[in-house]
PDB file of C-alpha atoms in Angstrom:
ATOM      1  CA  UNK A   1      -0.265   0.592   0.042  1.00 80.00           C
ATOM      2  CA  UNK A   2       1.921   3.425  -0.406  1.00 84.00           C
ATOM      3  CA  UNK A   3       2.567   5.256   2.393  1.00 92.00           C
ATOM      4  CA  UNK A   4       2.942   9.803   2.530  1.00 96.00           C
ATOM      5  CA  UNK A   5       7.031   9.310   4.304  1.00 96.00           C
ATOM      6  CA  UNK A   6       8.750  12.756   6.276  1.00 97.00           C
ATOM      7  CA  UNK A   7      12.029  12.755   7.021  1.00 96.00           C
ATOM      8  CA  UNK A   8      13.595  12.498   9.811  1.00 97.00           C
ATOM      9  CA  UNK A   9      11.548  11.708  12.417  1.00 96.00           C
ATOM     10  CA  UNK A  10      13.653  13.798  14.794  1.00 97.00           C
ATOM     11  CA  UNK A  11      15.194  16.819  14.885  1.00 97.00           C
ATOM     12  CA  UNK A  12      16.920  18.398  16.851  1.00 98.00           C
ATOM     13  CA  UNK A  13      18.064  22.081  16.864  1.00 97.00           C
ATOM     14  CA  UNK A  14      18.556  25.335  18.432  1.00 97.00           C
ATOM     15  CA  UNK A  15      16.647  27.987  19.013  1.00 97.00           C
ATOM     16  CA  UNK A  16      16.891  30.643  15.833  1.00 97.00           C
ATOM     17  CA  UNK A  17      18.586  28.064  13.491  1.00 98.00           C
ATOM     18  CA  UNK A  18      16.812  26.716  10.602  1.00 98.00           C
ATOM     19  CA  UNK A  19      14.930  23.176   9.753  1.00 98.00           C
ATOM     20  CA  UNK A  20      13.995  21.589   6.911  1.00 97.00           C
ATOM     21  CA  UNK A  21      11.076  19.261   6.961  1.00 98.00           C
ATOM     22  CA  UNK A  22      10.639  16.520   4.532  1.00 97.00           C
ATOM     23  CA  UNK A  23       8.235  14.666   2.461  1.00 97.00           C
ATOM     24  CA  UNK A  24       7.428  12.326  -0.363  1.00 97.00           C
ATOM     25  CA  UNK A  25       4.138  12.271  -0.661  1.00 95.00           C
ATOM     26  CA  UNK A  26       1.854   9.153  -2.976  1.00 94.00           C
ATOM     27  CA  UNK A  27       3.021   9.128  -6.164  1.00 90.00           C
ATOM     28  CA  UNK A  28       0.249  10.340  -8.214  1.00 88.00           C
ATOM     29  CA  UNK A  29      -1.184  12.988  -5.680  1.00 91.00           C
ATOM     30  CA  UNK A  30      -2.047  16.706  -6.427  1.00 90.00           C
ATOM     31  CA  UNK A  31      -2.981  18.183  -3.313  1.00 91.00           C
ATOM     32  CA  UNK A  32      -0.258  18.840  -0.650  1.00 93.00           C
ATOM     33  CA  UNK A  33      -0.982  19.481   3.253  1.00 94.00           C
ATOM     34  CA  UNK A  34       0.975  19.788   6.201  1.00 97.00           C
ATOM     35  CA  UNK A  35      -0.450  20.011   9.731  1.00 96.00           C
ATOM     36  CA  UNK A  36       1.313  20.707  13.819  1.00 97.00           C
ATOM     37  CA  UNK A  37       0.755  18.360  16.845  1.00 96.00           C
ATOM     38  CA  UNK A  38       1.725  20.204  19.822  1.00 96.00           C
ATOM     39  CA  UNK A  39       2.327  17.557  22.903  1.00 93.00           C
ATOM     40  CA  UNK A  40      -0.465  17.115  24.400  1.00 89.00           C
ATOM     41  CA  UNK A  41      -2.450  19.290  21.400  1.00 91.00           C
ATOM     42  CA  UNK A  42      -4.889  18.942  18.930  1.00 90.00           C
ATOM     43  CA  UNK A  43      -3.155  18.426  15.274  1.00 93.00           C
ATOM     44  CA  UNK A  44      -3.630  22.142  13.697  1.00 93.00           C
ATOM     45  CA  UNK A  45      -3.858  23.007   9.717  1.00 93.00           C
ATOM     46  CA  UNK A  46      -0.483  24.961   8.011  1.00 96.00           C
ATOM     47  CA  UNK A  47      -0.556  25.339   4.635  1.00 95.00           C
ATOM     48  CA  UNK A  48      -1.881  23.831   2.233  1.00 91.00           C
ATOM     49  CA  UNK A  49      -0.359  23.138  -1.765  1.00 92.00           C
ATOM     50  CA  UNK A  50      -1.436  22.837  -4.718  1.00 90.00           C
ATOM     51  CA  UNK A  51      -0.067  23.238  -8.028  1.00 87.00           C
ATOM     52  CA  UNK A  52       3.098  24.288  -7.447  1.00 88.00           C
ATOM     53  CA  UNK A  53       1.497  27.321  -4.883  1.00 91.00           C
ATOM     54  CA  UNK A  54      -0.182  27.331  -1.842  1.00 93.00           C
ATOM     55  CA  UNK A  55      -3.757  26.701  -1.339  1.00 90.00           C
ATOM     56  CA  UNK A  56      -3.927  27.994   1.922  1.00 90.00           C
ATOM     57  CA  UNK A  57      -2.514  29.107   5.226  1.00 93.00           C
ATOM     58  CA  UNK A  58      -3.065  28.801   8.719  1.00 94.00           C
ATOM     59  CA  UNK A  59      -2.151  32.187  11.357  1.00 94.00           C
ATOM     60  CA  UNK A  60       0.230  29.489  12.695  1.00 95.00           C
ATOM     61  CA  UNK A  61       2.151  28.932   8.770  1.00 96.00           C
ATOM     62  CA  UNK A  62       3.977  33.205   9.251  1.00 94.00           C
ATOM     63  CA  UNK A  63       6.686  34.104   6.928  1.00 95.00           C
ATOM     64  CA  UNK A  64       8.522  32.011   8.841  1.00 96.00           C
ATOM     65  CA  UNK A  65       7.470  29.238   7.125  1.00 97.00           C
ATOM     66  CA  UNK A  66       7.691  28.192   4.197  1.00 97.00           C
ATOM     67  CA  UNK A  67       6.688  25.294   1.169  1.00 97.00           C
ATOM     68  CA  UNK A  68       8.677  24.153  -1.331  1.00 94.00           C
ATOM     69  CA  UNK A  69       7.490  21.025  -4.197  1.00 92.00           C
ATOM     70  CA  UNK A  70      11.922  21.445  -5.176  1.00 87.00           C
ATOM     71  CA  UNK A  71      11.067  18.025  -7.748  1.00 87.00           C
ATOM     72  CA  UNK A  72       8.696  15.613  -8.750  1.00 78.00           C
ATOM     73  CA  UNK A  73       8.805  13.724  -5.322  1.00 87.00           C
ATOM     74  CA  UNK A  74       9.628  16.189  -2.493  1.00 93.00           C
ATOM     75  CA  UNK A  75       7.260  18.424  -0.945  1.00 96.00           C
ATOM     76  CA  UNK A  76       9.501  20.610   2.427  1.00 97.00           C
ATOM     77  CA  UNK A  77       8.763  22.820   5.311  1.00 98.00           C
ATOM     78  CA  UNK A  78      11.162  25.596   6.285  1.00 98.00           C
ATOM     79  CA  UNK A  79      11.162  26.851   8.953  1.00 98.00           C
ATOM     80  CA  UNK A  80      13.298  29.738   9.376  1.00 96.00           C
ATOM     81  CA  UNK A  81      14.385  31.389  12.276  1.00 95.00           C
ATOM     82  CA  UNK A  82      13.663  28.646  14.897  1.00 97.00           C
ATOM     83  CA  UNK A  83      11.873  28.959  18.484  1.00 96.00           C
ATOM     84  CA  UNK A  84      10.794  27.301  20.925  1.00 97.00           C
ATOM     85  CA  UNK A  85       7.159  26.737  20.098  1.00 96.00           C
ATOM     86  CA  UNK A  86       7.710  25.531  17.424  1.00 97.00           C
ATOM     87  CA  UNK A  87       9.075  22.751  19.620  1.00 98.00           C
ATOM     88  CA  UNK A  88       6.252  19.548  18.219  1.00 97.00           C
ATOM     89  CA  UNK A  89       4.907  16.801  15.152  1.00 97.00           C
ATOM     90  CA  UNK A  90       4.657  17.816  11.929  1.00 98.00           C
ATOM     91  CA  UNK A  91       2.975  15.753   9.967  1.00 97.00           C
ATOM     92  CA  UNK A  92       3.014  15.773   6.096  1.00 97.00           C
ATOM     93  CA  UNK A  93      -0.425  14.488   3.843  1.00 94.00           C
ATOM     94  CA  UNK A  94      -1.347  14.408   0.468  1.00 93.00           C
ATOM     95  CA  UNK A  95      -4.658  13.726  -0.922  1.00 90.00           C
ATOM     96  CA  UNK A  96      -5.334  12.852  -5.071  1.00 86.00           C
ATOM     97  CA  UNK A  97      -8.078  14.268  -6.933  1.00 70.00           C
ATOM     98  CA  UNK A  98     -10.870  16.123  -4.901  1.00 59.00           C
ATOM     99  CA  UNK A  99     -12.734  13.313  -2.555  1.00 58.00           C
ATOM    100  CA  UNK A 100     -10.071  11.499  -1.594  1.00 72.00           C
ATOM    101  CA  UNK A 101      -8.503  11.608   2.062  1.00 84.00           C
ATOM    102  CA  UNK A 102      -6.071  12.846   3.499  1.00 89.00           C
ATOM    103  CA  UNK A 103      -3.189  10.219   4.167  1.00 92.00           C
ATOM    104  CA  UNK A 104      -1.368  10.874   6.801  1.00 95.00           C
ATOM    105  CA  UNK A 105       3.059  10.495   6.684  1.00 96.00           C
ATOM    106  CA  UNK A 106       4.539   9.292  10.704  1.00 96.00           C
ATOM    107  CA  UNK A 107       5.603  12.451  11.413  1.00 97.00           C
ATOM    108  CA  UNK A 108       8.633  14.709  12.508  1.00 98.00           C
ATOM    109  CA  UNK A 109       9.411  15.014  15.151  1.00 97.00           C
ATOM    110  CA  UNK A 110      10.907  18.686  16.302  1.00 98.00           C
ATOM    111  CA  UNK A 111      12.791  20.269  19.442  1.00 98.00           C
ATOM    112  CA  UNK A 112      13.632  23.227  19.752  1.00 98.00           C
ATOM    113  CA  UNK A 113      16.135  23.909  22.197  1.00 97.00           C
TER     114      UNK A 113
ATOM    115  CA  UNK B   1     -18.446  24.440   9.296  1.00 59.00           C
ATOM    116  CA  UNK B   2     -20.291  22.837  11.024  1.00 67.00           C
ATOM    117  CA  UNK B   3     -19.528  22.414  15.434  1.00 84.00           C
ATOM    118  CA  UNK B   4     -19.368  18.831  16.610  1.00 91.00           C
ATOM    119  CA  UNK B   5     -19.538  17.180  20.421  1.00 93.00           C
ATOM    120  CA  UNK B   6     -17.792  14.488  21.439  1.00 95.00           C
ATOM    121  CA  UNK B   7     -16.501  12.504  24.570  1.00 97.00           C
ATOM    122  CA  UNK B   8     -13.652  13.847  25.638  1.00 96.00           C
ATOM    123  CA  UNK B   9     -12.469   9.179  26.199  1.00 97.00           C
ATOM    124  CA  UNK B  10     -13.932   6.216  26.363  1.00 97.00           C
ATOM    125  CA  UNK B  11     -13.051   2.937  27.864  1.00 97.00           C
ATOM    126  CA  UNK B  12     -13.375  -0.542  26.452  1.00 97.00           C
ATOM    127  CA  UNK B  13     -12.360  -3.993  27.218  1.00 97.00           C
ATOM    128  CA  UNK B  14     -10.385  -6.557  24.191  1.00 97.00           C
ATOM    129  CA  UNK B  15     -13.490  -7.996  22.534  1.00 96.00           C
ATOM    130  CA  UNK B  16     -16.389  -5.626  22.997  1.00 97.00           C
ATOM    131  CA  UNK B  17     -18.370  -3.030  20.226  1.00 97.00           C
ATOM    132  CA  UNK B  18     -17.236   0.508  21.358  1.00 98.00           C
ATOM    133  CA  UNK B  19     -19.524   3.140  19.914  1.00 98.00           C
ATOM    134  CA  UNK B  20     -17.819   6.505  19.798  1.00 97.00           C
ATOM    135  CA  UNK B  21     -21.223   9.187  18.938  1.00 97.00           C
ATOM    136  CA  UNK B  22     -20.912  12.599  17.886  1.00 95.00           C
ATOM    137  CA  UNK B  23     -22.953  15.790  17.968  1.00 95.00           C
ATOM    138  CA  UNK B  24     -23.198  18.060  14.773  1.00 92.00           C
ATOM    139  CA  UNK B  25     -26.093  19.822  14.776  1.00 92.00           C
ATOM    140  CA  UNK B  26     -25.945  22.340  12.336  1.00 90.00           C
ATOM    141  CA  UNK B  27     -24.405  19.721   9.746  1.00 90.00           C
ATOM    142  CA  UNK B  28     -25.763  21.718   5.877  1.00 88.00           C
ATOM    143  CA  UNK B  29     -26.456  19.739   3.122  1.00 89.00           C
ATOM    144  CA  UNK B  30     -23.505  19.618   1.586  1.00 84.00           C
ATOM    145  CA  UNK B  31     -21.937  17.924   4.370  1.00 87.00           C
ATOM    146  CA  UNK B  32     -20.411  14.442   5.176  1.00 89.00           C
ATOM    147  CA  UNK B  33     -19.253  12.700   7.953  1.00 91.00           C
ATOM    148  CA  UNK B  34     -16.061  11.708   8.300  1.00 91.00           C
ATOM    149  CA  UNK B  35     -14.005   9.849  11.119  1.00 94.00           C
ATOM    150  CA  UNK B  36     -10.670   9.099  11.688  1.00 95.00           C
ATOM    151  CA  UNK B  37      -7.931   7.482  13.777  1.00 96.00           C
ATOM    152  CA  UNK B  38      -5.197   8.614  15.582  1.00 96.00           C
ATOM    153  CA  UNK B  39      -2.223   6.529  17.276  1.00 94.00           C
ATOM    154  CA  UNK B  40       0.423   7.620  19.504  1.00 89.00           C
ATOM    155  CA  UNK B  41       3.202   9.748  18.684  1.00 86.00           C
ATOM    156  CA  UNK B  42       1.876   8.026  15.007  1.00 91.00           C
ATOM    157  CA  UNK B  43      -0.594  10.344  11.985  1.00 94.00           C
ATOM    158  CA  UNK B  44      -4.444  10.819  11.929  1.00 94.00           C
ATOM    159  CA  UNK B  45      -5.460   7.509   9.355  1.00 94.00           C
ATOM    160  CA  UNK B  46      -8.657   7.979   7.739  1.00 92.00           C
ATOM    161  CA  UNK B  47     -11.385   5.025   8.946  1.00 94.00           C
ATOM    162  CA  UNK B  48     -14.357   6.257   7.181  1.00 94.00           C
ATOM    163  CA  UNK B  49     -17.112   8.701   5.821  1.00 92.00           C
ATOM    164  CA  UNK B  50     -21.047   8.535   4.961  1.00 92.00           C
ATOM    165  CA  UNK B  51     -24.006  10.687   3.693  1.00 93.00           C
ATOM    166  CA  UNK B  52     -26.983   9.033   5.487  1.00 91.00           C
ATOM    167  CA  UNK B  53     -27.938   5.550   6.759  1.00 90.00           C
ATOM    168  CA  UNK B  54     -25.021   2.357   7.373  1.00 95.00           C
ATOM    169  CA  UNK B  55     -21.642   2.725   5.823  1.00 95.00           C
ATOM    170  CA  UNK B  56     -19.640  -0.555   6.052  1.00 96.00           C
ATOM    171  CA  UNK B  57     -16.095  -0.997   5.453  1.00 95.00           C
ATOM    172  CA  UNK B  58     -13.002  -3.589   7.398  1.00 93.00           C
ATOM    173  CA  UNK B  59     -12.767  -1.170   9.592  1.00 92.00           C
ATOM    174  CA  UNK B  60     -16.122   0.127  10.539  1.00 96.00           C
ATOM    175  CA  UNK B  61     -19.191   0.815  10.463  1.00 97.00           C
ATOM    176  CA  UNK B  62     -21.238   4.277  11.104  1.00 97.00           C
ATOM    177  CA  UNK B  63     -24.308   4.292  11.481  1.00 97.00           C
ATOM    178  CA  UNK B  64     -26.509   7.662  10.225  1.00 97.00           C
ATOM    179  CA  UNK B  65     -29.982   8.853  11.033  1.00 96.00           C
ATOM    180  CA  UNK B  66     -32.413  10.371   9.158  1.00 95.00           C
ATOM    181  CA  UNK B  67     -31.977  14.361  10.068  1.00 95.00           C
ATOM    182  CA  UNK B  68     -28.501  13.639  10.657  1.00 95.00           C
ATOM    183  CA  UNK B  69     -27.097  15.525  13.450  1.00 95.00           C
ATOM    184  CA  UNK B  70     -25.594  13.576  15.148  1.00 96.00           C
ATOM    185  CA  UNK B  71     -23.963  10.139  14.150  1.00 96.00           C
ATOM    186  CA  UNK B  72     -22.247   6.582  15.544  1.00 97.00           C
ATOM    187  CA  UNK B  73     -19.008   4.905  14.615  1.00 97.00           C
ATOM    188  CA  UNK B  74     -19.412   1.351  15.559  1.00 98.00           C
ATOM    189  CA  UNK B  75     -16.394  -0.419  16.649  1.00 97.00           C
ATOM    190  CA  UNK B  76     -16.512  -3.841  16.105  1.00 94.00           C
ATOM    191  CA  UNK B  77     -15.311  -6.189  19.096  1.00 93.00           C
ATOM    192  CA  UNK B  78     -11.920  -4.107  19.768  1.00 96.00           C
ATOM    193  CA  UNK B  79      -8.567  -4.995  20.621  1.00 96.00           C
ATOM    194  CA  UNK B  80      -5.518  -3.480  22.702  1.00 96.00           C
ATOM    195  CA  UNK B  81      -4.367  -1.563  19.356  1.00 95.00           C
ATOM    196  CA  UNK B  82      -7.508  -0.171  19.461  1.00 96.00           C
ATOM    197  CA  UNK B  83      -7.084   2.111  21.330  1.00 97.00           C
ATOM    198  CA  UNK B  84      -5.757   6.054  19.309  1.00 97.00           C
ATOM    199  CA  UNK B  85      -7.964   8.370  19.787  1.00 97.00           C
ATOM    200  CA  UNK B  86     -11.062   9.472  17.377  1.00 97.00           C
ATOM    201  CA  UNK B  87     -12.608  12.067  15.199  1.00 95.00           C
ATOM    202  CA  UNK B  88     -14.424  12.553  14.426  1.00 93.00           C
ATOM    203  CA  UNK B  89     -14.928  15.543  11.140  1.00 89.00           C
ATOM    204  CA  UNK B  90     -17.802  17.069   9.390  1.00 87.00           C
ATOM    205  CA  UNK B  91     -17.493  19.459   6.098  1.00 80.00           C
ATOM    206  CA  UNK B  92     -18.182  19.826   2.331  1.00 67.00           C
ATOM    207  CA  UNK B  93     -16.090  16.427   1.276  1.00 56.00           C
ATOM    208  CA  UNK B  94     -14.622  15.660  -1.683  1.00 50.00           C
ATOM    209  CA  UNK B  95     -13.474  19.016  -0.988  1.00 50.00           C
ATOM    210  CA  UNK B  96     -10.043  17.222   0.201  1.00 48.00           C
ATOM    211  CA  UNK B  97      -8.403  19.845  -1.096  1.00 52.00           C
ATOM    212  CA  UNK B  98      -9.626  22.031   2.672  1.00 71.00           C
ATOM    213  CA  UNK B  99      -7.671  21.445   5.197  1.00 77.00           C
ATOM    214  CA  UNK B 100      -8.717  19.299   7.734  1.00 84.00           C
ATOM    215  CA  UNK B 101     -10.123  21.006  11.388  1.00 82.00           C
ATOM    216  CA  UNK B 102      -9.285  18.177  14.297  1.00 87.00           C
ATOM    217  CA  UNK B 103     -10.918  18.810  17.226  1.00 87.00           C
ATOM    218  CA  UNK B 104      -9.922  17.266  19.876  1.00 89.00           C
ATOM    219  CA  UNK B 105     -10.981  13.500  19.837  1.00 94.00           C
ATOM    220  CA  UNK B 106     -12.233  11.291  22.097  1.00 97.00           C
ATOM    221  CA  UNK B 107      -9.404   8.616  23.072  1.00 97.00           C
ATOM    222  CA  UNK B 108     -10.391   5.724  23.392  1.00 98.00           C
ATOM    223  CA  UNK B 109      -8.299   3.012  25.837  1.00 97.00           C
ATOM    224  CA  UNK B 110      -9.281  -0.948  25.886  1.00 97.00           C
ATOM    225  CA  UNK B 111      -8.725  -2.604  28.812  1.00 96.00           C
ATOM    226  CA  UNK B 112      -7.403  -6.573  29.033  1.00 94.00           C
TER     227      UNK B 112
END
């Protein structure tokens, strides 16, 4: 069964550093998403991406965040200058044509020290 | 998006049938009802989706009464591995290009 993969599984960084979280969506999917979940809290939507541009973004997704699909397979989330409060699990998801459910990856645990 | 209300937590035992009810009084005509499951330290996973009456797949059943103001996710003969958080979502699905707004979900704990 095809699945969404994410790397790394765990990233530890110092406050102020840049991090890039990587995702490989399911190969024939067209819609891509990033969500995050702070420990013990709800899963929160960050951004959706389609046709090489952002479709929608939340208030959380400020200028420190950016997304990119650098090639035909990867989908990345960059945080330019990490803050302590960015510590969370970050989930990538993808979906096929409109009407399909979203498939989530296993997540990257980001720890900002 | 229609607001949903579901129990914060539920406990059950292995082998039992578990029913989790979700209220969505303001559901719109175009809205579907979707349930996701999240195991600890994993991403959410789609379980089932329905519009009315009953839907069944290999994992669960979804019962939706005629007024659609509530729905019940039914897990037959649960095992320890069904311990997870279950999210009820209501929205104009078949619009998967849209974000998912997760609530707090129902934390289901299965005991031996």
